[in-house]
CSV table of C-alpha atoms and ligand atoms in Angstrom, one decimal:
chain,number,residue,atom,x,y,z
A,179,MET,CA,0.0,0.0,0.0
A,180,ILE,CA,1.1,3.5,-0.8
A,181,VAL,CA,-0.3,6.5,1.2
A,182,VAL,CA,0.5,9.6,-0.8
A,183,LEU,CA,0.5,12.7,1.4
A,184,HIS,CA,-0.4,16.2,0.4
A,185,ARG,CA,2.6,18.3,-0.4
A,186,HIS,CA,1.7,20.9,2.3
A,187,ALA,CA,0.5,18.5,5.0
A,188,THR,CA,1.6,19.7,8.5
A,189,ARG,CA,3.7,17.6,10.8
A,190,GLU,CA,0.6,17.1,13.1
A,191,GLN,CA,-1.5,16.0,10.1
A,192,VAL,CA,1.1,13.5,9.1
A,193,ASP,CA,1.4,12.2,12.6
A,194,SER,CA,-2.3,11.6,12.8
A,195,ALA,CA,-2.1,9.5,9.5
A,196,LEU,CA,0.7,7.6,11.1
A,197,GLU,CA,-1.4,7.0,14.2
A,198,ILE,CA,-4.1,5.4,12.1
A,199,LEU,CA,-1.6,3.1,10.5
A,200,ALA,CA,0.0,2.2,13.9
A,201,GLY,CA,-3.4,1.6,15.4
A,202,HIS,CA,-3.9,-1.1,12.8
A,203,GLY,CA,-0.4,-2.5,13.3
A,204,VAL,CA,0.8,-1.5,9.8
A,205,PRO,CA,4.6,-0.7,9.7
A,206,VAL,CA,5.6,2.0,7.1
A,207,VAL,CA,8.6,3.5,5.7
A,208,SER,CA,8.5,7.0,4.2
A,209,GLY,CA,9.5,7.5,0.6
A,210,THR,CA,9.0,10.3,-1.9
A,211,VAL,CA,6.6,10.4,-4.9
A,212,ARG,CA,7.2,13.2,-7.4
A,213,GLY,CA,8.5,15.4,-4.6
A,214,ALA,CA,5.8,14.6,-2.1
A,215,VAL,CA,6.2,12.3,0.9
A,216,ALA,CA,4.5,9.0,0.8
A,217,LEU,CA,4.1,6.3,3.5
A,218,ILE,CA,4.8,3.0,2.0
A,219,SER,CA,4.0,-0.4,3.6
A,220,GLU,CA,4.8,-3.9,2.6
A,221,GLN,CA,1.3,-4.7,4.0
A,222,ASP,CA,-2.0,-3.8,2.5
A,223,VAL,CA,-5.0,-2.8,4.7
A,224,PRO,CA,-8.7,-3.6,4.5
A,225,ALA,CA,-10.9,-1.3,2.5
A,226,ALA,CA,-12.4,0.3,5.6
A,227,VAL,CA,-8.9,1.3,6.9
A,228,ALA,CA,-8.0,2.7,3.5
A,229,ALA,CA,-11.1,4.8,3.6
A,230,GLU,CA,-10.3,6.0,7.1
A,231,LEU,CA,-6.9,7.0,5.9
A,232,GLU,CA,-8.2,8.8,2.8
A,233,SER,CA,-10.4,11.0,5.0
A,234,ALA,CA,-7.3,12.1,7.0
A,235,PRO,CA,-6.3,15.7,6.2
A,236,ALA,CA,-2.7,14.8,5.3
A,237,VAL,CA,-3.7,12.1,2.8
A,238,GLU,CA,-4.0,12.8,-0.9
A,239,ARG,CA,-4.8,9.2,-1.9
A,240,VAL,CA,-4.2,5.6,-0.9
A,241,VAL,CA,-3.2,3.1,-3.5
A,242,VAL,CA,-3.4,-0.6,-2.8
A,243,VAL,CA,-0.8,-2.3,-5.0
A,244,PRO,CA,-1.0,-6.1,-5.4
A,245,GLY,CA,2.2,-8.1,-5.0
A,246,VAL,CA,5.6,-7.0,-3.7
A,247,GLN,CA,6.2,-3.9,-5.9
A,248,ARG,CA,5.2,-0.5,-4.7
A,249,LEU,CA,6.6,2.6,-6.5
A,250,THR,CA,7.8,0.7,-9.5
A,251,SER,CA,4.3,-0.8,-10.1
A,252,ARG,CA,2.2,0.0,-13.1
A,253,VAL,CA,-0.8,-0.2,-10.8
A,254,PHE,CA,0.6,2.8,-8.9
A,255,SER,CA,1.7,4.7,-12.0
A,256,PRO,CA,0.0,3.4,-15.2
A,257,GLU,CA,1.7,5.7,-17.6
A,258,ASP,CA,5.2,5.0,-19.0
A,259,THR,CA,7.8,6.9,-17.1
A,260,ARG,CA,10.1,9.0,-19.2
A,261,VAL,CA,13.6,9.5,-17.9
A,262,ALA,CA,15.4,12.7,-19.0
A,263,VAL,CA,19.2,12.4,-19.1
A,264,GLY,CA,21.8,15.2,-19.6
A,265,ALA,CA,21.6,19.0,-19.6
A,266,GLY,CA,18.2,20.2,-20.5
A,267,GLY,CA,16.9,16.6,-20.8
A,268,ALA,CA,18.9,16.1,-24.0
A,269,VAL,CA,17.9,12.4,-24.1
A,270,VAL,CA,14.6,11.0,-23.0
A,271,ILE,CA,14.4,7.3,-22.3
A,272,GLY,CA,11.0,5.7,-22.2
A,273,GLY,CA,9.2,8.1,-24.6
A,274,PRO,CA,8.4,7.6,-28.3
A,275,GLU,CA,12.1,7.7,-29.3
A,276,PHE,CA,14.2,4.6,-29.1
A,277,VAL,CA,17.5,5.5,-27.6
A,278,VAL,CA,20.9,4.0,-28.6
A,279,ILE,CA,23.8,4.4,-26.1
A,280,ALA,CA,27.2,3.2,-27.2
A,281,GLY,CA,30.9,3.4,-26.4
A,282,PRO,CA,33.7,1.3,-25.1
A,283,CYS,CA,33.4,-1.1,-22.2
A,284,ALA,CA,36.1,0.8,-20.4
A,285,VAL,CA,37.7,4.2,-20.6
A,286,GLU,CA,41.4,3.5,-21.5
A,287,SER,CA,42.9,6.7,-22.8
A,288,ARG,CA,42.1,10.1,-24.4
A,289,ALA,CA,42.9,8.8,-27.9
A,290,GLN,CA,40.8,5.7,-27.4
A,291,MET,CA,37.9,7.7,-26.1
A,292,GLN,CA,38.1,10.2,-28.9
A,293,ALA,CA,38.1,7.5,-31.6
A,294,ALA,CA,35.3,5.6,-30.0
A,295,THR,CA,33.2,8.7,-29.5
A,296,ASP,CA,33.6,9.8,-33.1
A,297,ALA,CA,32.6,6.3,-34.2
A,298,VAL,CA,29.4,6.2,-32.1
A,299,VAL,CA,28.4,9.7,-33.1
A,300,ALA,CA,28.9,8.8,-36.8
A,301,GLY,CA,26.8,5.7,-36.2
A,302,GLY,CA,23.9,7.6,-34.6
A,303,ALA,CA,24.3,7.0,-30.8
A,304,VAL,CA,22.7,9.7,-28.6
A,305,MET,CA,24.5,8.8,-25.4
A,306,LEU,CA,28.0,7.7,-24.6
A,307,ARG,CA,29.0,4.8,-22.3
A,308,GLY,CA,32.4,4.0,-20.8
A,309,GLY,CA,33.5,2.5,-17.5
A,310,ALA,CA,36.0,4.3,-15.3
A,311,PHE,CA,35.4,2.1,-12.3
A,312,LYS,CA,35.3,-1.5,-13.5
A,313,PRO,CA,34.0,-4.4,-11.4
A,314,ARG,CA,36.2,-7.2,-12.8
A,315,THR,CA,35.8,-10.8,-12.1
A,316,SER,CA,39.6,-11.2,-11.6
A,317,PRO,CA,41.6,-8.8,-9.4
A,318,TYR,CA,44.4,-9.1,-12.0
A,319,SER,CA,42.3,-7.7,-14.8
A,320,PHE,CA,42.3,-4.0,-15.8
A,321,GLN,CA,40.4,-2.3,-13.0
A,322,GLY,CA,39.6,1.0,-14.9
A,323,LEU,CA,41.2,4.4,-14.7
A,324,GLY,CA,39.0,5.6,-11.8
A,325,LEU,CA,38.7,9.4,-11.4
A,326,ALA,CA,41.0,10.0,-14.3
A,327,GLY,CA,38.7,8.0,-16.5
A,328,LEU,CA,35.7,10.1,-15.4
A,329,THR,CA,37.5,13.2,-16.6
A,330,LEU,CA,38.3,11.6,-20.0
A,331,LEU,CA,34.6,10.6,-20.4
A,332,ALA,CA,33.4,14.1,-19.4
A,333,GLU,CA,35.8,15.6,-22.0
A,334,GLN,CA,34.0,13.7,-24.7
A,335,ARG,CA,30.7,15.0,-23.5
A,336,GLY,CA,32.1,18.5,-23.7
A,337,ARG,CA,33.2,17.9,-27.2
A,338,THR,CA,30.0,16.3,-28.6
A,339,GLY,CA,27.2,17.2,-26.2
A,340,LEU,CA,26.4,13.5,-25.7
A,341,PRO,CA,25.2,12.7,-22.2
A,342,VAL,CA,27.4,10.1,-20.5
A,343,VAL,CA,26.6,7.0,-18.4
A,344,THR,CA,29.2,5.3,-16.3
A,345,GLU,CA,29.3,2.6,-13.6
A,346,VAL,CA,29.7,3.3,-9.9
A,347,VAL,CA,30.8,0.3,-7.8
A,348,THR,CA,31.0,1.6,-4.3
A,349,PRO,CA,28.9,4.0,-2.2
A,350,LYS,CA,31.8,6.2,-1.4
A,351,ASP,CA,32.3,7.1,-5.1
A,352,VAL,CA,28.7,8.0,-5.8
A,353,GLU,CA,29.3,11.7,-5.3
A,354,SER,CA,32.3,12.0,-7.6
A,355,VAL,CA,30.7,9.8,-10.3
A,356,ALA,CA,27.4,11.8,-10.1
A,357,GLU,CA,29.4,15.1,-10.5
A,358,GLU,CA,31.2,14.0,-13.7
A,359,SER,CA,28.4,12.0,-15.4
A,360,ASP,CA,24.8,12.3,-16.5
A,361,MET,CA,23.6,8.9,-15.5
A,362,LEU,CA,25.0,6.4,-12.9
A,363,GLN,CA,25.2,2.7,-13.9
A,364,VAL,CA,24.7,0.0,-11.3
A,365,GLY,CA,26.1,-3.2,-12.7
A,366,THR,CA,24.9,-6.7,-12.7
A,367,ARG,CA,27.3,-7.7,-9.9
A,368,ASN,CA,25.9,-4.9,-7.7
A,369,MET,CA,22.2,-5.1,-8.3
A,370,GLN,CA,21.6,-6.2,-4.8
A,371,ASN,CA,24.2,-4.0,-3.1
A,372,PHE,CA,21.6,-2.2,-1.2
A,373,GLU,CA,23.9,0.5,0.3
A,374,LEU,CA,25.0,1.4,-3.2
A,375,LEU,CA,21.4,1.5,-4.4
A,376,ARG,CA,20.4,3.9,-1.5
A,377,GLU,CA,23.4,6.1,-2.2
A,378,ALA,CA,22.9,6.1,-6.0
A,379,GLY,CA,19.2,6.9,-5.6
A,380,ALA,CA,19.9,9.7,-3.2
A,381,SER,CA,22.3,11.4,-5.6
A,382,GLY,CA,19.3,12.4,-7.6
A,383,LYS,CA,21.0,11.5,-10.9
A,384,PRO,CA,19.2,9.1,-13.3
A,385,VAL,CA,20.3,5.5,-12.6
A,386,LEU,CA,20.7,2.6,-15.1
A,387,LEU,CA,20.1,-0.5,-13.2
A,388,LYS,CA,21.4,-3.7,-14.8
A,389,ARG,CA,19.7,-7.0,-14.0
A,390,GLY,CA,21.7,-9.2,-11.7
A,391,MET,CA,22.9,-12.2,-13.7
A,392,SER,CA,21.1,-14.5,-11.4
A,393,ALA,CA,18.2,-12.3,-10.4
A,394,THR,CA,14.6,-12.9,-11.0
A,395,VAL,CA,12.5,-10.2,-12.6
A,396,GLU,CA,10.9,-9.6,-9.1
A,397,GLU,CA,14.3,-9.1,-7.5
A,398,TRP,CA,15.3,-6.7,-10.2
A,399,LEU,CA,12.2,-4.7,-9.7
A,400,LEU,CA,12.7,-4.7,-5.9
A,401,ALA,CA,16.2,-3.3,-6.4
A,402,ALA,CA,14.6,-0.5,-8.5
A,403,GLU,CA,12.3,0.1,-5.5
A,404,TYR,CA,15.4,0.8,-3.4
A,405,LEU,CA,16.4,3.5,-5.9
A,406,MET,CA,12.8,4.9,-6.2
A,407,HIS,CA,12.0,5.2,-2.5
A,408,THR,CA,14.8,7.6,-2.1
A,409,GLY,CA,12.7,9.9,-4.2
A,410,ASN,CA,14.6,9.3,-7.4
A,411,GLY,CA,12.1,8.7,-10.3
A,412,GLY,CA,14.9,8.5,-12.9
A,413,VAL,CA,15.4,4.8,-13.0
A,414,VAL,CA,16.0,2.8,-16.2
A,415,LEU,CA,16.2,-1.0,-16.2
A,416,CYS,CA,18.7,-2.9,-18.3
A,417,GLU,CA,18.4,-6.6,-19.3
A,418,ARG,CA,22.0,-7.8,-19.8
A,419,GLY,CA,21.7,-11.6,-19.9
A,420,ILE,CA,21.4,-14.2,-17.2
A,421,ARG,CA,23.5,-17.2,-16.3
A,422,SER,CA,22.4,-20.4,-17.9
A,423,TYR,CA,24.0,-23.8,-18.6
A,424,ASP,CA,24.8,-22.8,-22.2
A,425,ARG,CA,28.3,-21.4,-22.7
A,426,SER,CA,27.9,-20.8,-26.4
A,427,THR,CA,26.9,-17.2,-25.5
A,428,ARG,CA,28.5,-15.3,-22.7
A,429,PHE,CA,25.1,-15.1,-20.9
A,430,THR,CA,21.6,-15.9,-22.0
A,431,LEU,CA,19.7,-12.8,-23.2
A,432,ASP,CA,16.2,-13.0,-21.6
A,433,LEU,CA,14.0,-11.0,-23.9
A,434,ALA,CA,10.8,-12.3,-22.4
A,435,ALA,CA,12.0,-10.6,-19.2
A,436,VAL,CA,12.0,-7.3,-21.1
A,437,ALA,CA,8.3,-7.7,-22.1
A,438,GLU,CA,7.4,-8.9,-18.7
A,439,ALA,CA,9.2,-6.1,-16.9
A,440,LYS,CA,7.4,-3.6,-19.2
A,441,ARG,CA,4.1,-5.2,-18.2
A,442,ARG,CA,4.9,-5.0,-14.5
A,443,THR,CA,6.5,-1.6,-14.3
A,444,HIS,CA,6.2,1.9,-15.8
A,445,LEU,CA,10.0,2.3,-15.8
A,446,PRO,CA,11.9,2.2,-19.1
A,447,VAL,CA,13.7,-1.0,-20.0
A,448,ILE,CA,16.7,-1.2,-22.3
A,449,VAL,CA,18.8,-4.1,-23.5
A,450,ASP,CA,22.6,-4.7,-23.5
A,451,PRO,CA,23.2,-7.1,-26.5
A,452,SER,CA,27.0,-6.9,-26.0
A,453,HIS,CA,27.5,-8.2,-22.4
A,454,SER,CA,24.7,-10.7,-22.8
A,455,THR,CA,25.9,-12.4,-26.0
A,456,GLY,CA,29.6,-11.6,-25.8
A,457,GLN,CA,29.9,-11.9,-29.5
A,458,PRO,CA,29.8,-9.2,-32.2
A,459,HIS,CA,27.9,-11.3,-34.7
A,460,LEU,CA,25.0,-11.7,-32.2
A,461,VAL,CA,24.8,-8.0,-31.3
A,462,GLY,CA,22.9,-7.1,-34.5
A,463,PRO,CA,20.2,-9.8,-34.3
A,464,MET,CA,19.6,-9.3,-30.6
A,465,SER,CA,19.4,-5.5,-31.0
A,466,LEU,CA,16.6,-5.9,-33.6
A,467,ALA,CA,14.8,-8.5,-31.5
A,468,ALA,CA,15.0,-6.2,-28.4
A,469,ALA,CA,13.5,-3.3,-30.4
A,470,ALA,CA,10.7,-5.6,-31.6
A,471,ALA,CA,10.1,-6.9,-28.1
A,472,GLY,CA,9.3,-3.4,-26.8
A,473,ALA,CA,12.6,-2.3,-25.3
A,474,ASP,CA,13.1,1.4,-25.0
A,475,GLY,CA,16.7,1.4,-26.1
A,476,LEU,CA,20.1,-0.4,-26.3
A,477,ILE,CA,23.5,0.0,-24.8
A,478,ILE,CA,26.2,-1.3,-27.1
A,479,ASP,CA,30.0,-1.8,-26.8
A,480,VAL,CA,31.9,-0.1,-29.6
A,481,HIS,CA,35.7,0.0,-29.8
A,482,THR,CA,37.8,1.1,-32.8
A,483,ASP,CA,40.6,-1.3,-31.8
A,484,ALA,CA,38.8,-4.3,-30.3
A,485,ALA,CA,42.0,-6.5,-30.5
A,486,GLY,CA,43.9,-4.0,-28.3
A,487,ALA,CA,41.0,-3.3,-25.9
A,488,LEU,CA,41.8,-3.6,-22.2
A,489,CYS,CA,38.3,-4.9,-21.3
A,490,ASP,CA,35.7,-6.9,-23.2
A,491,GLY,CA,37.3,-6.3,-26.7
A,492,PRO,CA,35.9,-9.6,-28.1
A,493,GLN,CA,32.3,-8.4,-27.9
A,494,ALA,CA,32.8,-4.9,-29.2
A,495,LEU,CA,31.5,-3.7,-32.6
A,496,THR,CA,33.8,-1.6,-34.8
A,497,GLY,CA,32.5,1.8,-35.8
A,498,GLU,CA,31.5,0.5,-39.2
A,499,GLN,CA,29.6,-2.5,-37.7
A,500,PHE,CA,27.8,-0.1,-35.3
A,501,ALA,CA,26.7,2.2,-38.1
A,502,ALA,CA,25.5,-0.8,-40.2
A,503,LEU,CA,23.5,-2.0,-37.2
A,504,THR,CA,21.7,1.4,-36.5
A,505,ALA,CA,20.8,1.5,-40.2
A,506,ARG,CA,19.1,-1.9,-39.9
A,507,LEU,CA,17.5,-0.9,-36.6
A,508,ALA,CA,15.5,2.1,-37.9
A,509,PRO,CA,12.8,0.2,-39.8
A,510,VAL,CA,12.3,-2.3,-36.9
A,511,VAL,CA,11.9,0.6,-34.5
A,512,GLU,CA,9.4,2.2,-36.9
A,513,ALA,CA,7.5,-1.0,-37.3
A,514,VAL,CA,6.7,-1.0,-33.6
A,515,GLY,CA,5.6,2.6,-33.7
A,516,ARG,CA,8.7,4.5,-32.6
A,517,THR,CA,11.5,6.5,-34.1
A,518,LEU,CA,15.2,6.2,-33.6
A,519,ALA,CA,16.4,9.1,-31.4
A,520,THR,CA,18.9,11.4,-33.1
A,521,ARG,CA,21.6,13.5,-31.6
A,522,ARG,CA,21.0,17.2,-31.3
A,523,THR,CA,23.5,18.7,-33.7
A,524,GLN,CA,26.8,20.0,-32.3
A,525,SER,CA,29.9,19.9,-34.3
A,526,LEU,CA,32.8,17.8,-33.1
A,527,ALA,CA,35.7,19.7,-31.6
A,528,SER,CA,39.1,18.2,-30.9
A,529,VAL,CA,40.4,17.9,-27.3
B,670,LIG,C1,29.4,-2.9,-18.3
B,670,LIG,O1,28.4,-2.4,-18.8
B,670,LIG,O2,30.5,-2.4,-18.5
B,670,LIG,C2,29.3,-4.0,-17.4
B,670,LIG,C3,30.3,-4.3,-16.6
B,670,LIG,O3,28.1,-4.6,-17.5
B,670,LIG,P1,27.4,-5.8,-16.5
B,670,LIG,O4,27.3,-5.2,-15.2
B,670,LIG,O5,26.1,-6.0,-17.2
B,670,LIG,O6,28.4,-6.9,-16.6
B,671,LIG,MN1,32.2,-4.9,-20.1
């Protein structure tokens, strides 16, 4: 149940609503709904108690939401949420435009970033990706450039106007990553790092929440609840493949989960065909399938020297492959009633 309070409710009025709930033994946590405080409970209440609450002066409305979801539920918020990213809402995810985000897995150097950024701009991406803090399976693998990587990423934003998304792996880095980027990424390995979710949510920046590689759709949505109950409405989900028995692809892309998540939640859902398949020749077909399945966008690895890449080179598309893919994507996106988002023109400067 969600009890949405009036924006101008007084402390006393809120306390009396809380007393009604306490009187019925209903524990609540407070969250924020579009800037107004809400009292959220795991429990639902009988209709008579809901009616009593609705007549309390502090209460705007009471919404009984079936199941475990609350703020992420389509029952609570039937319309699709649109998440604006970048200065002036340069990119909107979840609206009529299908959004393509692209860039290298990791930020490696200024020259690498400039080449990759030029390639993704030429291929029609509207947002740039690149990891500065990398959560690597092995401690001996390249761990990312850290803060220096954030600066190199932000340089490319300055040069092109593309909003940037980058991963944050630990709560203590949320502030600096939020300062240098337009959207925080929480990776598959951290989907249930609840302290990180709280901190990332509280930053107020849009968050790209990847599905845990062994997470159910319900667990994924509950992780999004952690972000949303901090008052952050800018949450975008990303299906990036789940672990299965089959090693012929890096992970198993679960496109049914995309359609199912879109049914259960108003939040946008995008797909990562690169990390899920791990193979460039599968990125194209899975991108087209994701668009047809109702995804709101894609996040694709692009590297101009995949053989020399410090992270995930084998799955990256070249600039030419990326441009060929977006050309094939446009008619599929149009067939499902959308258009491919295009970059607001800004000429490329050198850095
Ligand atoms: C990434 O996008 O760079 C990444 C590490 O993805 P995931 O968390 O899905 O493995
Ligand atoms: Mn990667």
